[in-house]
Coordinates of C-alpha atoms and ligand atoms in Angstrom, one line a residue:
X277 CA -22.1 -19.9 -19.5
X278 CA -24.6 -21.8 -17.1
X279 CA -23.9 -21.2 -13.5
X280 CA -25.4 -23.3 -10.1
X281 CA -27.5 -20.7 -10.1
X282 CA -29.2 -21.0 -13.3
X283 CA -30.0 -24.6 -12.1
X284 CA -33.9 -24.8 -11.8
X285 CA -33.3 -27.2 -8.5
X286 CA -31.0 -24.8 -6.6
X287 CA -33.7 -22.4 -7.5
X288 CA -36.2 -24.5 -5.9
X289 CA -34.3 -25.0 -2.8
X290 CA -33.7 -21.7 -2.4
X291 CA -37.1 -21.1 -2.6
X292 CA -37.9 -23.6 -0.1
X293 CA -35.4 -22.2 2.4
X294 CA -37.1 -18.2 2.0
X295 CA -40.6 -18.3 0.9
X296 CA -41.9 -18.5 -3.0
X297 CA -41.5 -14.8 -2.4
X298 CA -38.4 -14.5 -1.4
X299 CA -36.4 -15.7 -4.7
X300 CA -36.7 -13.0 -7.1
X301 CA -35.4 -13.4 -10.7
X302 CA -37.8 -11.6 -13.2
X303 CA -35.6 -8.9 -15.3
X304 CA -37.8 -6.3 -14.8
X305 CA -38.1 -7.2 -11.1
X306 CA -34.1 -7.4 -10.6
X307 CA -33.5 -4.2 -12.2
X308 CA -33.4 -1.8 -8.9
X309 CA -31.0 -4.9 -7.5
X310 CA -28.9 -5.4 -10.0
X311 CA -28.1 -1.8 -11.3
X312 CA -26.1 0.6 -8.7
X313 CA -27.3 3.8 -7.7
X314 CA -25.0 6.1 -10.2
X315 CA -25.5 4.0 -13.4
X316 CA -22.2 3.3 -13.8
X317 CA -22.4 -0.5 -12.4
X318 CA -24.7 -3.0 -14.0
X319 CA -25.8 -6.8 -14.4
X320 CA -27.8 -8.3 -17.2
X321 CA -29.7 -10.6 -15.2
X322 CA -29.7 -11.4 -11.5
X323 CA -31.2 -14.2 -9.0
X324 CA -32.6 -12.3 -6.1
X325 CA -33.1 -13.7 -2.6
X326 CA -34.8 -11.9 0.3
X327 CA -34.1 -13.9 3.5
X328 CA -36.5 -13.0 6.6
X329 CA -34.4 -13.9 9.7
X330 CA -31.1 -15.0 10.8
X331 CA -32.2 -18.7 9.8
X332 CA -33.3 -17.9 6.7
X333 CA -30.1 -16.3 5.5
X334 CA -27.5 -19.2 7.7
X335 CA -29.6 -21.3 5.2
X336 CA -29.2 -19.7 2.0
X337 CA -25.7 -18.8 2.4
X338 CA -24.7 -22.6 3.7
X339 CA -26.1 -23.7 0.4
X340 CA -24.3 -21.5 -1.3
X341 CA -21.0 -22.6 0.0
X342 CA -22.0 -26.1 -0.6
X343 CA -22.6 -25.0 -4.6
X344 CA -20.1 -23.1 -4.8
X345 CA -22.3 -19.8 -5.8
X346 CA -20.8 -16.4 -5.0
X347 CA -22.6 -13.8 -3.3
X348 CA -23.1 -9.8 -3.1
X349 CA -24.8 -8.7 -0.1
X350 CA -27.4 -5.8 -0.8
X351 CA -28.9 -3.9 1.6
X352 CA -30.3 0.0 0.2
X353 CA -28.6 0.0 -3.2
X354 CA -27.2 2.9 -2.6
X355 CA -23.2 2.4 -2.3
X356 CA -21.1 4.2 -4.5
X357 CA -18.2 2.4 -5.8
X358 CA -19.9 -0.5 -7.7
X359 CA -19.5 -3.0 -4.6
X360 CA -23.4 -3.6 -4.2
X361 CA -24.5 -5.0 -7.4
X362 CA -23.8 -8.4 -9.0
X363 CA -21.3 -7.5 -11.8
X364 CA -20.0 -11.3 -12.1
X365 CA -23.1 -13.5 -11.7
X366 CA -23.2 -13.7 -8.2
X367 CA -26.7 -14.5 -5.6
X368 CA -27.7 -11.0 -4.5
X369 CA -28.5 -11.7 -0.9
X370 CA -30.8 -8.6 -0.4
X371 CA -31.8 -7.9 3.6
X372 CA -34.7 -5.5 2.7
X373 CA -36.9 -8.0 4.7
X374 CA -34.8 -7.8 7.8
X375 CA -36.3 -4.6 8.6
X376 CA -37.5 -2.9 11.5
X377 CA -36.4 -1.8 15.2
X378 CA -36.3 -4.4 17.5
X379 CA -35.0 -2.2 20.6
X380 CA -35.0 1.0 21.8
X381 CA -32.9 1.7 25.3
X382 CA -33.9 5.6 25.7
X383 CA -32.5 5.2 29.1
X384 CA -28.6 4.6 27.5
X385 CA -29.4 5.6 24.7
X386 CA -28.9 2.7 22.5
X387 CA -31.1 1.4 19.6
X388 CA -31.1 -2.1 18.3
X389 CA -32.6 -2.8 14.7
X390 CA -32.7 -4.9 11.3
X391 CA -29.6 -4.6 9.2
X392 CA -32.1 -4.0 6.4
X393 CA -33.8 -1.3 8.3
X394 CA -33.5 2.6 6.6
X395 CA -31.0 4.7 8.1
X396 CA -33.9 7.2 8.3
X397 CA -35.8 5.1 10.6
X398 CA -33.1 4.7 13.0
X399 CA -32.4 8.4 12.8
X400 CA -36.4 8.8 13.9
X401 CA -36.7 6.4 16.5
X402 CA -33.5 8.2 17.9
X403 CA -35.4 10.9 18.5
X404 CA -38.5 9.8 19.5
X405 CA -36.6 8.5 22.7
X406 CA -35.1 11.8 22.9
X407 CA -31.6 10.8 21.3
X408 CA -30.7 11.7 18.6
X409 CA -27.8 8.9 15.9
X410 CA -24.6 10.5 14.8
X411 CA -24.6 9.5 11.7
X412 CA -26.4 11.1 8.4
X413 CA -25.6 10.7 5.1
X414 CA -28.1 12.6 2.2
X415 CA -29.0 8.7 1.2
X416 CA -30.6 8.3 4.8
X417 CA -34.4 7.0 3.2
X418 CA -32.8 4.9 1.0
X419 CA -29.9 3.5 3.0
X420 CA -29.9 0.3 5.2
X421 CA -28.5 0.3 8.7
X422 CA -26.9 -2.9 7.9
X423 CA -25.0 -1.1 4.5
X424 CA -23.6 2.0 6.2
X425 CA -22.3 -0.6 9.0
X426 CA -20.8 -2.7 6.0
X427 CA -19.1 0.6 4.6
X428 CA -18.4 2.2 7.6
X429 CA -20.3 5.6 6.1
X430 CA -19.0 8.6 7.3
X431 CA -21.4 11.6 5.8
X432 CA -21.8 15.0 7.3
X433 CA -21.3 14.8 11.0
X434 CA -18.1 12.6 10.6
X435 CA -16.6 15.9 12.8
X436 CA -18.4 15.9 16.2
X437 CA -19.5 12.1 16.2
X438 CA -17.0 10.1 14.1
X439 CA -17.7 7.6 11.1
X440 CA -20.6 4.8 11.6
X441 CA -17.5 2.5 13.5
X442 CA -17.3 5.0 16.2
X443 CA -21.3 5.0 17.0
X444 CA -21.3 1.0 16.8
X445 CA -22.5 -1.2 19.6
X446 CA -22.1 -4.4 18.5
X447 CA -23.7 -6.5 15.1
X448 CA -25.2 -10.1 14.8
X449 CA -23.6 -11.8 11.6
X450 CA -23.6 -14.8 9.5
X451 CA -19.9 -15.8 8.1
X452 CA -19.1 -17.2 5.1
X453 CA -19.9 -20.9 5.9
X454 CA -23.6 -20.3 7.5
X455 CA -22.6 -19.6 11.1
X456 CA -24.7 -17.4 13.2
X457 CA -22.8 -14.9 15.4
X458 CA -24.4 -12.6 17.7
X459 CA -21.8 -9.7 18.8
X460 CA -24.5 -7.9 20.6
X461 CA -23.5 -7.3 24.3
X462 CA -25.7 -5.8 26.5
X463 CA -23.0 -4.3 28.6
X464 CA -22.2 -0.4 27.6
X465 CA -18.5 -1.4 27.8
X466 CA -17.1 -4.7 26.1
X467 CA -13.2 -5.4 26.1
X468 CA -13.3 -8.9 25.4
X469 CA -10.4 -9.5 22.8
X470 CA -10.8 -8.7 19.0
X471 CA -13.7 -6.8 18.4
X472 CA -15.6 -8.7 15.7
X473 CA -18.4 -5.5 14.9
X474 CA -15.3 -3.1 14.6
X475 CA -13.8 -6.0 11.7
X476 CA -17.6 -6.1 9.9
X477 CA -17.8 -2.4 9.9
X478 CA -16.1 -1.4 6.4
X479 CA -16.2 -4.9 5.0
X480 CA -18.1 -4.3 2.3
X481 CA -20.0 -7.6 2.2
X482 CA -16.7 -9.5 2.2
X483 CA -16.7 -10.8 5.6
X484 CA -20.7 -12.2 5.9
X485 CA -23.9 -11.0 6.2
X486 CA -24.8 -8.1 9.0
X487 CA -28.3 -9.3 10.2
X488 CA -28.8 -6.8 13.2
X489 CA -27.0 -3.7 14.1
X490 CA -27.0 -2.2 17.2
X491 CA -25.7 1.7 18.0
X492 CA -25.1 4.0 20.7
X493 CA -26.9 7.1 20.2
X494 CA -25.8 10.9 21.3
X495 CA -27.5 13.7 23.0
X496 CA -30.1 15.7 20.7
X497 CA -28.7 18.9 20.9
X498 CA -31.7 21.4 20.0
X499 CA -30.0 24.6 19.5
X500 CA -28.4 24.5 16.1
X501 CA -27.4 27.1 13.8
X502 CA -25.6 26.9 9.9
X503 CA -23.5 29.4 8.2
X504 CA -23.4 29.3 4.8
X505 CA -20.0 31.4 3.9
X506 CA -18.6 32.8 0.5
X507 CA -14.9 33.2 -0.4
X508 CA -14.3 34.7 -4.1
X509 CA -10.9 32.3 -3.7
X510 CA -11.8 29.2 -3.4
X511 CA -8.3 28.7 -1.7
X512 CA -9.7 30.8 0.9
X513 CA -13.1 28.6 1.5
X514 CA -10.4 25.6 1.5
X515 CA -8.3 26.8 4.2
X516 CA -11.3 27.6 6.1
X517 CA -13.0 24.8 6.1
X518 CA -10.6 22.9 7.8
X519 CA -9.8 25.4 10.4
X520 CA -13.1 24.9 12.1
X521 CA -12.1 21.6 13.6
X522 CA -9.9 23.6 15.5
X523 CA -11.7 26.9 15.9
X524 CA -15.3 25.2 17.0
X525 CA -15.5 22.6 19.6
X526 CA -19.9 23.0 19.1
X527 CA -19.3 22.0 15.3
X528 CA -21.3 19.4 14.1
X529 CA -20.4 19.9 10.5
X530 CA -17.9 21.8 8.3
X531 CA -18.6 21.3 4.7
X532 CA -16.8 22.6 1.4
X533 CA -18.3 23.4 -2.3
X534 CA -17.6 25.1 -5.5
X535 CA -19.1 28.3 -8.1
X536 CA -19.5 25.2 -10.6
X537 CA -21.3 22.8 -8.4
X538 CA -23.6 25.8 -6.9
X539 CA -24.6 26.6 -10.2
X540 CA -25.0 23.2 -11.2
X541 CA -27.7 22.6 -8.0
X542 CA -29.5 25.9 -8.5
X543 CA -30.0 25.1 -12.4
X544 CA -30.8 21.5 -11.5
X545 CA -33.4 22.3 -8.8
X546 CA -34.6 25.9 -9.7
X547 CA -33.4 27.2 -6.4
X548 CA -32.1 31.0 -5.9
X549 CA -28.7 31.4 -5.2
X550 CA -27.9 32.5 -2.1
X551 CA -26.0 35.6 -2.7
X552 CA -25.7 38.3 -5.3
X553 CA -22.3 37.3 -6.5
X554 CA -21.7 33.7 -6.7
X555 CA -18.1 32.9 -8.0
X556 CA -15.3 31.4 -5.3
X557 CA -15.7 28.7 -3.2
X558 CA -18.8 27.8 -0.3
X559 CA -18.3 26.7 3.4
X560 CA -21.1 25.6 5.3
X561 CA -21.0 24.9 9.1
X562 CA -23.2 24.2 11.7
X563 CA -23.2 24.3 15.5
X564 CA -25.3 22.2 17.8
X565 CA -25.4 22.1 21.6
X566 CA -27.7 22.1 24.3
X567 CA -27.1 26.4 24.2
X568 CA -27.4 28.8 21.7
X569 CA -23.8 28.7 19.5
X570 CA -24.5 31.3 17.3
X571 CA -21.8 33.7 18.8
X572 CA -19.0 30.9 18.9
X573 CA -19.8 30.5 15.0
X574 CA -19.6 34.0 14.1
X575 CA -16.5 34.3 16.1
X576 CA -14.9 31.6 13.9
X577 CA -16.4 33.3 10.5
X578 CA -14.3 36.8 11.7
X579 CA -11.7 34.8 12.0
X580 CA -11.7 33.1 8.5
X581 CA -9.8 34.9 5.8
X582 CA -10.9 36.3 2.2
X583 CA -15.0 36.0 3.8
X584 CA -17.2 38.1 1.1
X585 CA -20.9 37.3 2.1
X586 CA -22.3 34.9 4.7
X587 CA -26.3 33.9 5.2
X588 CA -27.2 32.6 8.9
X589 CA -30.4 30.6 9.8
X590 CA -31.1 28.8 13.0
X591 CA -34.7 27.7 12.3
X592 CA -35.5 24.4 11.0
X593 CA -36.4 25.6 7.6
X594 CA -33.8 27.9 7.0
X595 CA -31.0 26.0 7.8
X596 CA -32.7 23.3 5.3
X597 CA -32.6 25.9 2.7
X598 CA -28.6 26.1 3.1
X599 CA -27.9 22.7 3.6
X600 CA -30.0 21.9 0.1
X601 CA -27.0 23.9 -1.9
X602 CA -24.2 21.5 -0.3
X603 CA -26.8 18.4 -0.1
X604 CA -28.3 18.1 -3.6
X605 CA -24.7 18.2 -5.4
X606 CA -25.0 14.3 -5.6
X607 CA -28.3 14.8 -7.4
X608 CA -27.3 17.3 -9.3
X609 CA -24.3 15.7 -11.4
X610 CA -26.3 12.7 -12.1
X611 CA -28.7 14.7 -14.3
X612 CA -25.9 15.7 -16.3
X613 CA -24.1 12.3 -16.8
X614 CA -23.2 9.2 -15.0
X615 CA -20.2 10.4 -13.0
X616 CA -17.1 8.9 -11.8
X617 CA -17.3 9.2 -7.9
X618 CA -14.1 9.4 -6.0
X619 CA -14.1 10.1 -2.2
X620 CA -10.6 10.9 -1.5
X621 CA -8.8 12.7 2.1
X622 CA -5.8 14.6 2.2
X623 CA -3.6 15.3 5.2
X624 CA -4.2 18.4 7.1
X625 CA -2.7 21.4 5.4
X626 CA -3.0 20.3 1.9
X627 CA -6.7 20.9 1.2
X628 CA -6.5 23.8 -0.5
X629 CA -3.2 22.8 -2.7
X630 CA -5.2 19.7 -4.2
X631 CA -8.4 21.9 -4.7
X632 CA -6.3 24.0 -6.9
X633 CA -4.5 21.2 -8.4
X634 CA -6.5 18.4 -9.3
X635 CA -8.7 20.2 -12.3
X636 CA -5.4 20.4 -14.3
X637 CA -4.4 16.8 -13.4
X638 CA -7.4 16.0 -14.7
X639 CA -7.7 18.2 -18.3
X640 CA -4.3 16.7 -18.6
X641 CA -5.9 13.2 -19.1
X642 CA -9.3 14.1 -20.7
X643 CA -9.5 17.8 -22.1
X644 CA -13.6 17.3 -22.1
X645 CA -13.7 16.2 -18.5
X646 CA -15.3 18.6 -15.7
X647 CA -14.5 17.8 -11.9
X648 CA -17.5 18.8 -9.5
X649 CA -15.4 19.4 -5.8
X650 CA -17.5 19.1 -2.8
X651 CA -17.6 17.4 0.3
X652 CA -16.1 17.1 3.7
X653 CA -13.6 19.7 3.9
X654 CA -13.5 19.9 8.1
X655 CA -11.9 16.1 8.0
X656 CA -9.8 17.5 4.5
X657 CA -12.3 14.4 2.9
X658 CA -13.5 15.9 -0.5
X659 CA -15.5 14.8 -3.3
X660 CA -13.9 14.3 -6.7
X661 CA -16.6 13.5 -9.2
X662 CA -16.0 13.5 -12.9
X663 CA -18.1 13.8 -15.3
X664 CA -17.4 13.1 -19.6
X665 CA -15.4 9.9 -19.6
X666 CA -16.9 6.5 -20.6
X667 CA -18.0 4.6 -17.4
X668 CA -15.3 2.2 -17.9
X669 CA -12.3 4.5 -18.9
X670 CA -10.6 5.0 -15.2
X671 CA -8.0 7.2 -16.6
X672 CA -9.1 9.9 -14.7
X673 CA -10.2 8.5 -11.8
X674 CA -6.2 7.1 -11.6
X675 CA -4.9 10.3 -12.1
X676 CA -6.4 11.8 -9.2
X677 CA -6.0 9.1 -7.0
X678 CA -2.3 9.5 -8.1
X679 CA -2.4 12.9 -7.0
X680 CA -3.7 11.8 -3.7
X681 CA -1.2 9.7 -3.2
X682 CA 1.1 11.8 -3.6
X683 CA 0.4 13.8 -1.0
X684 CA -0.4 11.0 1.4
X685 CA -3.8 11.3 1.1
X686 CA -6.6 8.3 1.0
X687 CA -7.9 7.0 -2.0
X688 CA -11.1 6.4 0.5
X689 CA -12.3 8.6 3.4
X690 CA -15.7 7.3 3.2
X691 CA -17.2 5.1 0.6
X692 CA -14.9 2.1 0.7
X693 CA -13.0 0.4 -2.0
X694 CA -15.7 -1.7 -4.1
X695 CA -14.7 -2.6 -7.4
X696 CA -13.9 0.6 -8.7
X697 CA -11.2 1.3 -6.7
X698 CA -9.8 -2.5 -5.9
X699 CA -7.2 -2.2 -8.5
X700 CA -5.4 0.3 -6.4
X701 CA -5.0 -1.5 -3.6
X702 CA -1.9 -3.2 -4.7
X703 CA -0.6 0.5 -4.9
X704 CA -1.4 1.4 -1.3
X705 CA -0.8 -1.7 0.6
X706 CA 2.6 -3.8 0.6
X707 CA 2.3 -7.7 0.4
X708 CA 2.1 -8.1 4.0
X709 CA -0.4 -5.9 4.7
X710 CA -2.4 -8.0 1.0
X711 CA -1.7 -10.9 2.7
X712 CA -2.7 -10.7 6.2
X713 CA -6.1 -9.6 4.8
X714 CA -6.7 -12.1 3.0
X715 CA -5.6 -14.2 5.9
X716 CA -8.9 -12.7 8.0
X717 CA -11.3 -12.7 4.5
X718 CA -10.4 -16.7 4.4
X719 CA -11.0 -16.5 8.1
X720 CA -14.6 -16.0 7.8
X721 CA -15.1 -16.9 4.3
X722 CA -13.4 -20.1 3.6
X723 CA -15.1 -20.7 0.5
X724 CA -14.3 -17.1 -1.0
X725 CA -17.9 -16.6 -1.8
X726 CA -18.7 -13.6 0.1
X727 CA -18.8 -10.6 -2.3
X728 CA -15.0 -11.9 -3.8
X729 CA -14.9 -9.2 -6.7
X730 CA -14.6 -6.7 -3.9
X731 CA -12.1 -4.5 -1.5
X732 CA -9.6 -8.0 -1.0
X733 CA -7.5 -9.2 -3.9
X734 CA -6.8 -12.9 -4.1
X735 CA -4.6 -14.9 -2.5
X736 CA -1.3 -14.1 -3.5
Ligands
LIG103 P1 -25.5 -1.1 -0.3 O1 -25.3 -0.1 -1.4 O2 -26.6 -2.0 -0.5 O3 -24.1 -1.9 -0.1 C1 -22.9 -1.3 0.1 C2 -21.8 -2.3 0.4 O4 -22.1 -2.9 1.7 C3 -21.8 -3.5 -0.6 O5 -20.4 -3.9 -0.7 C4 -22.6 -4.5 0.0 O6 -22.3 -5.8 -0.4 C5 -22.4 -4.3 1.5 N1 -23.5 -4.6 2.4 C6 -24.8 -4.0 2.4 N2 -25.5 -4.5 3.4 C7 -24.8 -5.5 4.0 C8 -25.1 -6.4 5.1 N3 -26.2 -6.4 5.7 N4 -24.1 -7.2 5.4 C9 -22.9 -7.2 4.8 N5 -22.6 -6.4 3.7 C10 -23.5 -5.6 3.4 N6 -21.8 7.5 2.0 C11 -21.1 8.1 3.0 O7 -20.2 7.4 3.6 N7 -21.3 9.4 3.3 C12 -22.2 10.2 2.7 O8 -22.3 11.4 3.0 C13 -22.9 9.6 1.6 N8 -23.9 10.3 1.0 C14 -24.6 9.7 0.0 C15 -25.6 10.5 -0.7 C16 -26.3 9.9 -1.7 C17 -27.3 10.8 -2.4 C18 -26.0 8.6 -2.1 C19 -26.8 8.0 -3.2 C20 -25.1 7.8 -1.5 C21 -24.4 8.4 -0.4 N9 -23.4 7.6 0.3 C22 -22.7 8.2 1.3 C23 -23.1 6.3 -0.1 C24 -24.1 5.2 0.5 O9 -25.3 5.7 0.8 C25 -23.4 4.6 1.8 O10 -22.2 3.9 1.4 C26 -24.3 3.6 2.5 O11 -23.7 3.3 3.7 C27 -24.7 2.4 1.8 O12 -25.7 1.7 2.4 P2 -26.7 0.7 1.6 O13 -27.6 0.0 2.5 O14 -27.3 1.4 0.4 O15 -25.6 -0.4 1.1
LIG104 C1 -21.9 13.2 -0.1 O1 -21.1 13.6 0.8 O2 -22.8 14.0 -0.5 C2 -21.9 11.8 -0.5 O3 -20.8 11.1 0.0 C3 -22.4 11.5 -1.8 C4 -21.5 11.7 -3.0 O4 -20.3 11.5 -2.9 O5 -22.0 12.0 -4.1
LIG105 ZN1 -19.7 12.3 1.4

């Protein structure tokens, strides 16, 4: 069926508001846009616009309330839960052309840049000033600022510096009906009432578009040192994990991983493995701080139960070389199959009774399933990807997440809600809590065309 969109003169006008340039709509072209990074989310067509400044996309979106076109904001393409692409027709507002750093305060410590800037670039210019950002996530070339503000990403120093909310200065945003909001203080504190950038972060592109993001940075702690450390029960490397939150205040990361997703990498990639005998479970933790940790961390290995090997490095490349084994898992899977990603937390405690349960939950549904475990064990946030089932059979993916639930985990620790996990959210939220978000969605999108197939159910 025809939408507005397919309309040759709200084509034009588009056009007129970004730039010939700007309005992107051949199939090859719209490919990267409109299919997500795992596969598993995909449009057959798409009408691409790349605004250039705040102007530009006021403009575009106040047309598109006026014709009633729905829209998915895009920034790196890179989300995980099928929230980025434009599954039900909708304008892909992509903010690859809102790129670059516009201010660097080495002095605070603060950086100021595009919302379509790459992670990567912020991370560099961090510490170029002699700072260093909190946040990293393996996707960090590919990633927008702007997109891990809209998700709120977490990734692997979640522990020391908190999720991307925690590190956030302030945003500049256009809402739902083309108004231009600048939420960029230049004071270091700001107590001013409801704090809009806090509400954008982890909106998913439901709220408006993020057009400038700024971020407080944290000190570049030079001394660093990883532990990469085998248990031959994975119960063991479970328990561990999460004890180094308490254990290590120089932590900067406590990761978890399997025998099945090690082998997995070092097939995928060629790599060695890192010790002789390779079966149990994998926790990898690294210290940073202006001294040398390295005593501190192999005090808290002693005191780990079930240890059976452990490889230190505390130079640039060998600490690389363990961190591949834990990074390249996402890689990895995806060369065997499009997987179903989940990104669940448990409470404190009950990491290593879900580890052990949730292959059986799973076999229980689909016998030809595998589950590939890693992740963020230090926060109990863990990786459940599945790998066998057709990408639109969520029987799986709703068995574990019953499991979570269960224990009063979160069907989310870091990637957000999307569409592949929106049908839950009945499950987890009563219909006060549906309803008052709603209330704030039609707060700043009145026409419901900001990214309405995701995170916020209608009305009720
Ligand atoms: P996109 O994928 O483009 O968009 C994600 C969502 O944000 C969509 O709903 C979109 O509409 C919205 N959005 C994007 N830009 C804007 C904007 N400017 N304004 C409003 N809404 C917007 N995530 C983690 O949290 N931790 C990890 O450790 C991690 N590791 C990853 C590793 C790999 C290899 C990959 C592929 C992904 C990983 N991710 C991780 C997921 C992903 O990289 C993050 O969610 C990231 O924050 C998404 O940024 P993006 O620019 O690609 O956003
Ligand atoms: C990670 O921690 O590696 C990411 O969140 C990516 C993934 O879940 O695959
Ligand atoms: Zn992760």
């Amino acid at each position: 069926m025809p939408t507005p969109l397919d309309d040759a003169r709200v084509q034009r006008e588009l056009r007129d508001i970004v730039g010939p340039t700007g309005v992107v709509v051949d199939a090859d072209l719209t490919r990267r846009y409109r299919t997500d990074w795992t596969g598993r989310f995909s449009a057959d067509s798409a009408v691409v616009v790349r605004p250039g400044d705040d102007d530009q996309v006021a403009a575009v979106v106040a047309l598109c309330g006026e014709q009633g076109i729905t829209i998915v904001p895009q920034g790196g393409n890179t989300g995980l839960v099928g929230g980025s692409v434009p599954l039900h027709g909708e304008l892909v507002l992509s903010t690859e052309r809102l790129c670059g750093i516009d201010e660097v305060d080495a002095t605070v410590g603060r950086i100021t840049a595009g919302a379509g800037t790459p992670l990567a670039s912020v991370q560099q210019a961090a510490l170029a000033a002699g700072w260093r950002y909190g946040v990293d996530i393996a996707s960090r070339d590919s990633a927008a600022i702007g997109g891990t503000v809209a998700t709120n990403a977490g990734g692997l120093h979640v522990l020391r510096h908190g999720a991307t909310r925690v590190n956030l200065a302030g945003v500049a945003f256009v809402d739902g009906t083309g108004a231009v909001h600048a939420m960029n203080r230049a004071t270091l504190r700001d107590n001013t009432g409801y704090h809009l950038p806090s509400l954008l972060c982890g909106s998913e592109g439901t709220l408006g578009i993020i057009t400038s993001v700024r971020v407080l940075l944290v000190p570049d702690h030079r001394c660093r040192t990883t532990a990469l450390v085998r248990f031959p029960d994975p119960r063991d490397a479970a328990v561990a994990v999460e004890s180094v939150r308490g254990t290590l205040a120089s932590a900067e990361a406590a990761e978890v991983f399997f025998a099945p997703g090690l082998e997995l990498v070092c097939r995928a990639f060629s790599l060695p493995r890192p010790f002789a005998e390779t079966d149990g479970g994998y926790v990898l933790v690294e210290v940073a701080d202006a001294d040398d940790r390295t005593e501190s961390l192999a005090a808290a290995v002693e005191s780990m139960s079930g240890v059976a090997d452990v490889a230190v490095a505390a130079d640039t490349s060998g600490r690389e070389r363990l961190w591949r084994y834990r990074e390249r898992h996402t890689e990895a899977i995806s060369t065997i199959g499009v997987p179903h990603k989940l990104d669940i937390a448990v409470p404190p405690g009950t990491l290593a009774e879900f580890v052990e349960r949730v292959p059986a939950v799973i076999a229980a549904v689909d016998p030809h399933a595998t589950a590939w475990l890693f992740g963020h064990g230090g926060e109990g946030a863990i990786h459940v990807n599945i790998t066998g089932p057709p990408v639109d059979d969520d029987a799986t993916d709703d068995a574990v997440l019953a499991l979570v639930t269960d224990l009063g985990g979160s069907i989310s620790a870091e990637h957000g809600i999307g569409t592949a996990k929106r049908h839950w959210i009945p499950r987890i939220d009563s219909a006060a809590d549906r309803t008052l978000r709603a209330h704030i969605k039609a707060a700043f999108d009145p026409y419901g065309i900001m990214n309405p197939a995701v995170l916020v159910d209608p009305p009720m």
